[in-house]
Coordinates of C-alpha atoms in Angstrom, one line a residue:
X1 CA -132.0 0.0 39.6
X2 CA -129.0 -2.3 39.6
X3 CA -128.9 -4.4 42.9
X4 CA -126.0 -3.7 45.3
X5 CA -122.8 -5.6 44.6
X6 CA -123.2 -7.7 47.8
X7 CA -126.9 -8.2 47.6
X8 CA -126.4 -11.9 47.1
X9 CA -125.2 -12.2 50.7
X10 CA -128.7 -11.8 52.0
X11 CA -129.1 -15.1 53.8
X12 CA -132.9 -15.7 53.7
X13 CA -133.6 -15.2 50.0
X14 CA -133.4 -17.6 47.1
X15 CA -132.5 -17.1 43.4
X16 CA -135.1 -18.9 41.3
X17 CA -133.9 -19.9 37.8
X18 CA -136.7 -19.1 35.4
X19 CA -135.4 -19.0 31.9
X20 CA -132.6 -20.0 29.5
X21 CA -129.1 -18.5 29.7
X22 CA -125.8 -19.2 28.1
X23 CA -123.4 -21.1 30.4
X24 CA -120.3 -19.2 31.6
X25 CA -117.0 -20.3 33.0
X26 CA -114.9 -18.7 35.7
X27 CA -111.4 -17.8 34.7
X28 CA -109.8 -19.1 37.9
X29 CA -111.2 -22.6 37.3
X30 CA -110.1 -22.9 33.7
X31 CA -106.8 -24.7 33.0
X32 CA -106.2 -25.6 36.7
X33 CA -106.8 -29.0 38.4
X34 CA -110.0 -28.5 40.3
X35 CA -111.9 -31.5 38.9
X36 CA -111.1 -35.1 38.0
X37 CA -110.8 -35.7 34.3
X38 CA -111.6 -39.4 34.2
X39 CA -115.0 -41.1 34.2
X40 CA -114.1 -43.6 37.0
X41 CA -114.5 -42.6 40.7
X42 CA -111.3 -40.8 41.8
X43 CA -110.4 -41.1 45.5
X44 CA -106.8 -40.0 45.2
X45 CA -106.6 -36.3 46.2
X46 CA -105.4 -33.6 43.8
X47 CA -102.7 -31.4 45.3
X48 CA -100.9 -28.8 43.2
X49 CA -98.9 -25.6 43.8
X50 CA -97.7 -22.9 41.6
X51 CA -95.8 -19.7 42.2
X52 CA -99.1 -17.9 42.7
X53 CA -101.4 -20.4 44.5
X54 CA -102.0 -23.8 45.9
X55 CA -104.9 -26.2 45.4
X56 CA -106.0 -29.3 47.4
X57 CA -109.1 -31.2 46.2
X58 CA -110.3 -34.2 48.2
X59 CA -113.2 -36.6 48.1
X60 CA -114.6 -39.4 50.2
X61 CA -115.7 -42.9 49.0
X62 CA -117.6 -44.3 47.3
X63 CA -118.6 -41.6 44.8
X64 CA -115.2 -40.0 44.5
X65 CA -114.2 -36.5 43.4
X66 CA -116.4 -34.2 41.2
X67 CA -115.5 -34.6 37.6
X68 CA -115.2 -32.0 34.8
X69 CA -118.5 -33.2 33.5
X70 CA -120.1 -32.6 36.8
X71 CA -118.9 -29.0 36.6
X72 CA -121.4 -28.5 33.8
X73 CA -123.9 -27.7 36.5
X74 CA -121.6 -24.9 37.9
X75 CA -121.1 -23.5 34.5
X76 CA -124.8 -23.4 33.9
X77 CA -125.6 -21.7 37.2
X78 CA -122.8 -19.2 36.6
X79 CA -124.4 -18.3 33.3
X80 CA -127.8 -17.9 35.0
X81 CA -126.2 -15.5 37.6
X82 CA -124.4 -13.5 34.9
X83 CA -127.6 -13.2 32.8
X84 CA -129.6 -12.0 35.8
X85 CA -127.0 -9.4 36.6
X86 CA -126.9 -8.2 33.0
X87 CA -130.6 -7.5 33.4
X88 CA -130.1 -5.7 36.7
X89 CA -131.8 -8.4 38.6
X90 CA -131.2 -9.6 42.1
X91 CA -129.3 -12.9 42.7
X92 CA -128.4 -15.1 45.6
X93 CA -126.0 -18.0 46.3
X94 CA -129.1 -19.9 47.4
X95 CA -130.5 -21.3 44.1
X96 CA -133.5 -23.2 43.1
X97 CA -134.1 -24.6 39.6
X98 CA -136.0 -27.4 37.8
X99 CA -134.1 -30.3 36.2
X100 CA -136.0 -29.8 33.0
X101 CA -134.5 -26.3 32.5
X102 CA -131.0 -27.5 33.1
X103 CA -131.5 -30.5 30.7
X104 CA -132.8 -28.2 28.0
X105 CA -130.0 -25.6 28.2
X106 CA -127.2 -28.2 28.4
X107 CA -128.7 -30.6 25.9
X108 CA -128.6 -33.6 28.1
X109 CA -130.1 -36.8 26.6
X110 CA -133.7 -37.7 27.2
X111 CA -134.6 -40.5 29.6
X112 CA -133.9 -41.8 33.0
X113 CA -130.2 -41.5 32.4
X114 CA -130.2 -37.7 32.7
X115 CA -131.7 -38.0 36.2
X116 CA -129.1 -40.5 37.3
X117 CA -126.4 -38.2 35.9
X118 CA -127.9 -35.2 37.7
X119 CA -128.2 -37.0 41.0
X120 CA -124.6 -38.4 40.8
X121 CA -123.2 -35.0 39.8
X122 CA -124.9 -33.2 42.7
X123 CA -123.7 -35.8 45.1
X124 CA -120.1 -35.6 44.0
X125 CA -120.1 -31.8 43.9
X126 CA -121.4 -31.8 47.5
X127 CA -118.9 -34.3 48.7
X128 CA -115.8 -32.8 47.1
X129 CA -113.7 -30.7 49.5
X130 CA -111.7 -27.8 48.0
X131 CA -108.9 -25.9 49.8
X132 CA -107.1 -23.2 47.9
X133 CA -105.0 -20.1 48.5
X134 CA -106.5 -18.6 45.4
X135 CA -108.3 -15.4 46.5
X136 CA -108.5 -16.8 50.0
X137 CA -105.9 -14.8 51.9
X138 CA -103.2 -16.1 54.4
X139 CA -105.7 -18.2 56.3
X140 CA -106.8 -20.2 53.3
X141 CA -106.1 -23.6 54.9
X142 CA -108.9 -22.8 57.4
X143 CA -111.4 -22.1 54.6
X144 CA -112.3 -25.3 52.9
X145 CA -115.5 -25.5 50.9
X146 CA -117.7 -27.8 48.9
X147 CA -118.8 -26.9 45.4
X148 CA -122.4 -27.0 46.5
X149 CA -124.1 -27.6 49.9
X150 CA -127.6 -27.9 51.4
X151 CA -128.8 -29.9 48.4
X152 CA -132.5 -30.8 48.4
X153 CA -134.8 -32.3 45.8
X154 CA -138.5 -32.3 45.9
X155 CA -141.3 -33.2 43.5
X156 CA -142.9 -29.8 43.8
X157 CA -139.9 -27.4 43.6
X158 CA -137.1 -29.3 41.8
X159 CA -133.5 -28.8 43.1
X160 CA -132.4 -26.3 45.7
X161 CA -128.7 -25.8 46.6
X162 CA -126.3 -23.3 48.0
X163 CA -123.1 -22.2 46.2
X164 CA -119.9 -21.3 48.1
X165 CA -119.0 -17.7 48.8
X166 CA -115.7 -18.2 47.0
X167 CA -117.5 -19.2 43.7
X168 CA -120.2 -16.6 44.1
X169 CA -117.9 -13.7 44.5
X170 CA -116.2 -14.4 41.1
X171 CA -119.5 -15.2 39.4
X172 CA -120.8 -11.8 40.4
X173 CA -117.7 -10.1 39.1
X174 CA -118.3 -10.3 35.4
X175 CA -114.6 -9.6 34.7
X176 CA -113.9 -13.1 36.0
X177 CA -116.2 -15.0 33.7
X178 CA -116.1 -16.1 30.0
X179 CA -118.9 -17.5 27.8
X180 CA -118.7 -21.1 26.8
X181 CA -119.2 -22.6 23.3
X182 CA -122.3 -24.8 23.3
X183 CA -120.2 -27.5 21.5
X184 CA -118.2 -27.8 24.7
X185 CA -121.0 -29.7 26.3
X186 CA -121.0 -32.3 23.5
X187 CA -117.3 -33.3 24.3
X188 CA -117.1 -36.6 26.0
X189 CA -113.5 -36.9 27.0
X190 CA -112.3 -35.1 30.2
X191 CA -109.0 -34.1 28.7
X192 CA -110.7 -32.6 25.6
X193 CA -112.9 -30.5 27.9
X194 CA -110.0 -29.4 30.0
X195 CA -108.0 -28.3 26.9
X196 CA -111.0 -26.3 25.6
X197 CA -111.2 -24.4 29.0
X198 CA -107.5 -23.9 28.9
X199 CA -107.7 -22.5 25.4
X200 CA -110.7 -20.3 26.1
X201 CA -108.9 -18.8 29.1
X202 CA -105.4 -18.2 27.6
X203 CA -105.8 -18.1 23.8
X204 CA -109.2 -16.6 23.9
X205 CA -109.8 -14.9 20.5
X206 CA -106.2 -13.6 20.1
X207 CA -104.8 -13.8 16.6
X208 CA -101.5 -15.4 17.7
X209 CA -103.1 -17.8 20.1
X210 CA -101.0 -19.3 22.9
X211 CA -98.2 -21.9 23.4
X212 CA -97.9 -24.3 26.3
X213 CA -95.1 -26.5 27.5
X214 CA -96.7 -30.0 27.6
X215 CA -94.7 -31.0 30.7
X216 CA -96.3 -28.0 32.5
X217 CA -99.8 -29.0 31.2
X218 CA -99.3 -32.5 32.5
X219 CA -98.9 -31.1 36.0
X220 CA -101.6 -28.6 35.7
X221 CA -104.3 -31.0 34.4
X222 CA -104.1 -33.2 37.6
X223 CA -104.4 -36.3 35.4
X224 CA -103.4 -39.7 36.8
X225 CA -102.2 -40.7 33.3
X226 CA -98.4 -41.1 33.0
X227 CA -96.5 -38.4 31.1
X228 CA -95.9 -40.6 28.0
X229 CA -99.6 -41.4 27.7
X230 CA -100.6 -37.8 28.3
X231 CA -98.5 -36.7 25.3
X232 CA -100.0 -39.4 23.1
X233 CA -103.5 -38.4 24.2
X234 CA -102.9 -34.6 23.6
X235 CA -101.4 -35.4 20.2
X236 CA -104.4 -37.5 19.3
X237 CA -106.8 -34.7 20.2
X238 CA -104.7 -32.2 18.2
X239 CA -104.8 -34.6 15.2
X240 CA -108.6 -35.0 15.4
X241 CA -109.1 -31.2 15.9
X242 CA -112.0 -31.8 18.3
X243 CA -111.5 -28.7 20.5
X244 CA -114.4 -26.4 19.4
X245 CA -113.2 -23.0 18.1
X246 CA -109.5 -23.8 18.3
X247 CA -106.8 -25.3 16.2
X248 CA -104.4 -27.4 18.2
X249 CA -100.9 -28.6 17.1
X250 CA -98.2 -30.4 19.0
X251 CA -94.7 -29.1 18.1
X252 CA -91.7 -31.4 18.7
X253 CA -88.0 -30.6 18.3
X254 CA -87.2 -28.6 21.5
X255 CA -86.3 -29.8 25.0
X256 CA -90.0 -30.5 25.6
X257 CA -92.9 -30.8 23.2
X258 CA -95.1 -27.7 22.9
X259 CA -98.9 -27.4 22.3
X260 CA -99.9 -24.5 20.1
X261 CA -103.5 -23.4 20.3
X262 CA -105.0 -20.8 18.0
X263 CA -108.6 -19.6 17.5
X264 CA -110.1 -20.8 14.2
X265 CA -112.4 -17.8 13.9
X266 CA -110.8 -14.4 14.5
X267 CA -112.9 -11.6 16.0
X268 CA -113.7 -8.4 14.1
X269 CA -113.7 -6.2 17.2
X270 CA -111.8 -6.2 20.5
X271 CA -110.4 -9.4 21.9
X272 CA -110.4 -10.7 25.4
X273 CA -107.4 -11.5 27.6
X274 CA -104.8 -9.6 25.5
X275 CA -101.4 -11.0 26.5
X276 CA -98.2 -12.1 24.7
X277 CA -98.3 -15.7 23.5
X278 CA -95.2 -16.9 25.3
X279 CA -94.7 -20.4 26.6
X280 CA -95.5 -20.6 30.3
X281 CA -92.7 -22.8 31.8
X282 CA -93.2 -24.3 35.3
X283 CA -96.5 -22.7 36.0
X284 CA -97.6 -25.6 38.2
X285 CA -95.3 -27.7 40.5
X286 CA -96.9 -30.9 41.7
X287 CA -96.7 -31.7 45.4
X288 CA -96.8 -34.9 47.4
X289 CA -100.2 -36.5 47.9
X290 CA -101.8 -35.5 51.2
X291 CA -104.0 -37.5 53.5
X292 CA -107.7 -37.5 52.7
X293 CA -110.2 -36.1 55.1
X294 CA -113.6 -37.6 54.5
X295 CA -116.6 -35.2 54.5
X296 CA -120.0 -36.4 55.5
X297 CA -122.8 -34.8 53.6
X298 CA -126.5 -35.5 54.4
X299 CA -129.1 -34.9 51.7
X300 CA -132.6 -34.1 53.0
X301 CA -135.9 -34.1 51.3
X302 CA -137.9 -31.0 50.9
X303 CA -136.9 -27.4 50.3
X304 CA -136.8 -24.6 52.8
X305 CA -139.4 -21.9 52.3
X306 CA -138.5 -19.1 49.9
X307 CA -139.6 -15.4 50.0
X308 CA -140.8 -15.2 46.5
X309 CA -141.5 -17.2 43.3
X310 CA -141.2 -16.2 39.7
X311 CA -141.7 -18.5 36.7
X312 CA -141.5 -22.1 38.1
X313 CA -141.4 -25.2 35.9
X314 CA -142.1 -28.3 37.9
X315 CA -140.9 -31.7 36.8
X316 CA -141.5 -34.9 38.8
X317 CA -138.1 -36.2 39.9
X318 CA -139.0 -38.2 43.1
X319 CA -140.2 -37.6 46.6
X320 CA -137.0 -37.9 48.6
X321 CA -133.3 -37.0 48.4
X322 CA -130.5 -38.1 46.1
X323 CA -130.6 -41.7 47.3
X324 CA -134.1 -42.4 46.0
X325 CA -134.9 -44.5 42.9
X326 CA -135.6 -42.5 39.8
X327 CA -138.9 -42.7 38.0
X328 CA -139.1 -43.9 34.4
X329 CA -138.9 -41.0 32.0
X330 CA -140.6 -40.7 28.7
X331 CA -139.7 -38.5 25.8
X332 CA -141.3 -35.1 25.2
X333 CA -140.5 -32.5 27.9
X334 CA -143.4 -30.4 26.9
X335 CA -146.0 -32.9 28.1
X336 CA -144.4 -33.3 31.5
X337 CA -143.7 -29.7 32.3
X338 CA -146.2 -27.6 34.3
X339 CA -145.7 -23.9 34.2
X340 CA -146.9 -21.4 36.8
X341 CA -146.2 -17.8 35.7
X342 CA -146.1 -15.2 38.4
X343 CA -143.5 -12.5 37.6
X344 CA -140.7 -12.9 35.1
X345 CA -138.3 -10.6 37.0
X346 CA -136.0 -12.6 39.2
X347 CA -135.8 -11.3 42.8
X348 CA -139.1 -9.5 43.0
X349 CA -140.3 -9.8 46.6

């Protein structure tokens, strides 16, 4: 029997990730400025407004704002939730997983570096404060949230965290999610990644693709790069054709340059997101920078008790929280993973 639509709201149960699943993205996050695109710590807030919604993203020093590469963890968890729901399994916004499973699914490089990357990403996701009117109602300014909260890491149980209700509601509504090409996670540049997510959301698998006003995209990306540099960067990406699954071309000659994105492989069946490929002028209007409000986040060691276990893969990542030093890692995940198999079904009490 399929779980109730709001079963994930049960406060004292935890969703344990047990197997591989294809990462998925949430439509509302794609092509909008929710994450920093650069690799350097960004302390300057993101604030954007369109005719439909407003977004404010802030972060405190010294780590800065969550980056689009940090968002890989959210995409992976969304894919795990969608996969569980597709198999009529119970899910929760309280999640537990092993780093080994995430590294395997996302193809993160072996070694100590992957643990440093995980710790840094978790810290930035937890310290980034998001306020948006998107699906929040008239009192949205009173509903800020962090991408993750209650983050704990232990040697025995791996990583435990809690996703916000705002994200969980859309992840559990499968009409709001799209699958992600595995090649996306091999893209290094933040702008390249953002353009793929933009293309996946708007162009999808439509024969005619989609066209974008570059001036509008400059605002929507939230980049700190000046307009001229942004156009040069986008033109370079289009020339190299590095966006997986899509052909990109910058068209000059009008009042503003236009980016045309078309899928390289056309579907044989139905397509997603069927709309007319018109140019979206003025979709995002940048606002003035707002004052930052630092958010204090405390990471504690240990994981709260859970009501069940399924298939747990334990990997040694340290005794304490995110501030501890990382152990030296060796190649060969199979030698380090210890599996305890109880029940394959997620959510069995």
